[in-house]
Amino acid sequence: MWRGLWSLATRAAHWPHRLCTRQSSGALDPGPGATIFALSSGQGRCGIAVIRTSGPASGHALRRLTEPRNLPPARKASLRLLSDPRSGEPLDRALVLWFPGPQSFTGEDCVEFHVHGGPAVVSGVLEALGSVPGLRPAEAGEFTKRAFAHGKLSLTEVEGLADLIHAETESQRRQALRQLDGELGHLCRSWAETLTKALAHVEAYIDFGEDDNLEEGVLEQADKEVRKLEVALGAHLRDARRGQRLRSGAHVVVTGPPNAGKSSLVNLLSQKPVSIVSPEPGTTRDVLETPVDLAGFPVLLSDTAGLREGVGPVEQEGVRRARKRLEQADLVLAMLDASNLASPSSCNFLDTVVAPLGTRNPSGSSPRLLLVLNKSDLLPPEGPGPCPDLPPHLLLSCLTGAGLHGLLEVLKKELAAVCGDPSTGPPLLTRARHQHHLQGCLDALGHYKHARDLALAAEALRVAWGHLTRLTGGGGTEEILDIIFQDFCVGK
Ligand code: GDP
């Protein structure tokens, strides 16, 4: 079943603005020996708040706040009285966890303080930590950056973690969790291994030529591996846009002649009054877009002006924008008034919008189409009258809700096709960066095939391998790291 709203506004609300400071290039460099601390749970009054530290002075900081007691056993929750080391003033009775590196999230010595979540307790503990020499407040994303720097997470896993923190729909959560579990990274590493083998074969041939000691057919073996890899990469790249849609929302556009019930449908699906519903034709004149969680998928739902000719300049502009938005759609919900199918506006819409979309190659870049006949409550019991050219359609009444469940079921299947199903199939490519490197790898394999000599062929394999390695973070440039870590907030 579909759930509540998928709202970008909620996302902003989860992360208080002052915690989301973006980092300039290099600002996250921890510097040697720095120990960082931050509140890692959300801001505001709550039952428990988690404050953590990472760095060599973590153990010292824990001892200072829990004096006279020593460090608790590693990775076991222990109850301790926390006091301000400057005044000895008690701050809270808290659970503390001591994670000596490298068996910790960041790979460094870490401490977690699970304190009572009142603002005075949290700020008291943060101030007390700030007074311990060698400790400083963490920058946004700094814990995760350290985890990456110490090889605890690959770059694709870091991206998965960022997506998991921001996931607002079920499908986004599933996808992010799979990426955090390292599925995309594993796949890339297995591809990189294939390339390493192929490269070893080519280099062996360069070194030993037709030498007797060399296994027969090494070059053929390398060719075979490269061909297999090309097929796998090609299949993944064909799917590339699906993962990106899953991450940032699929574009679903509602279109139809005036008064078909487009605004009513948008309001029904988004469960809020996005558009004005009125019997007066031509009320929606601009594209109205709203983010929604549709059947568990993130969607940007657009209400558009009713498509009709011969209207005033403002509505004409609305119609032009509606047509433009249709070109950008991933899925089109074409709507007609079921009780008015024989009207000129319905026939014209079927001929000029539905028929061309329905006949386009579905494997191409054209959007998928769902024809919805609304106002089924106005129909006689035997259904819509004879209409020979009517393509497959769904019956709906926005007024009574009849047919809504069926529409949502179909939408779920359509969106799974548009976004990819995150619970099955190969890992999706959720970022343009992934696509760029896979394409780069594929191009390099093309150069391998057409290389004039073996040295150039080996070089092409090295370039292809480099792209796969950069995808998971090996040899990543500081610039890319900064872009990815911008998605994190302080404490993560
Ligand atoms: P739009 O111009 O396509 O956006 O259509 P609206 O959503 O503004 O609806 C036009 C008119 O049709 C309004 O008076 C709605 O109340 C009415 N309407 C919408 N859906 C239904 C329906 O399922 N049944 C009936 N009887 N009226 C509907």
Coordinates of C-alpha atoms in Angstrom, one line a residue, residues 259-268 270 272-284 288 303 374-375 398-399:
N259 CA -12.2 19.0 -16.6
A260 CA -11.2 15.4 -16.9
G261 CA -10.3 15.4 -13.2
K262 CA -6.5 15.8 -13.4
S263 CA -6.3 18.1 -10.4
S264 CA -8.6 15.8 -8.4
L265 CA -6.3 12.9 -9.1
V266 CA -3.1 14.8 -8.1
N267 CA -4.8 15.9 -4.9
L268 CA -6.0 12.3 -4.2
S270 CA -0.7 13.4 -2.8
K272 CA -3.2 17.3 0.0
P273 CA -4.8 20.2 -1.9
V274 CA -2.0 20.8 -4.4
S275 CA -4.3 22.0 -7.2
I276 CA -7.6 23.9 -7.4
V277 CA -10.5 21.5 -8.4
S278 CA -13.3 23.3 -10.2
P279 CA -16.0 22.7 -12.8
E280 CA -14.6 25.7 -14.6
P281 CA -12.3 24.5 -17.4
G282 CA -8.8 25.9 -17.6
T283 CA -8.1 26.5 -13.9
T284 CA -4.7 24.9 -13.9
L288 CA 2.2 22.2 -10.4
D303 CA -0.5 18.5 -12.6
N374 CA -12.3 9.1 -14.6
K375 CA -15.8 9.8 -13.3
C398 CA -11.8 10.5 -7.9
L399 CA -15.1 11.4 -6.3

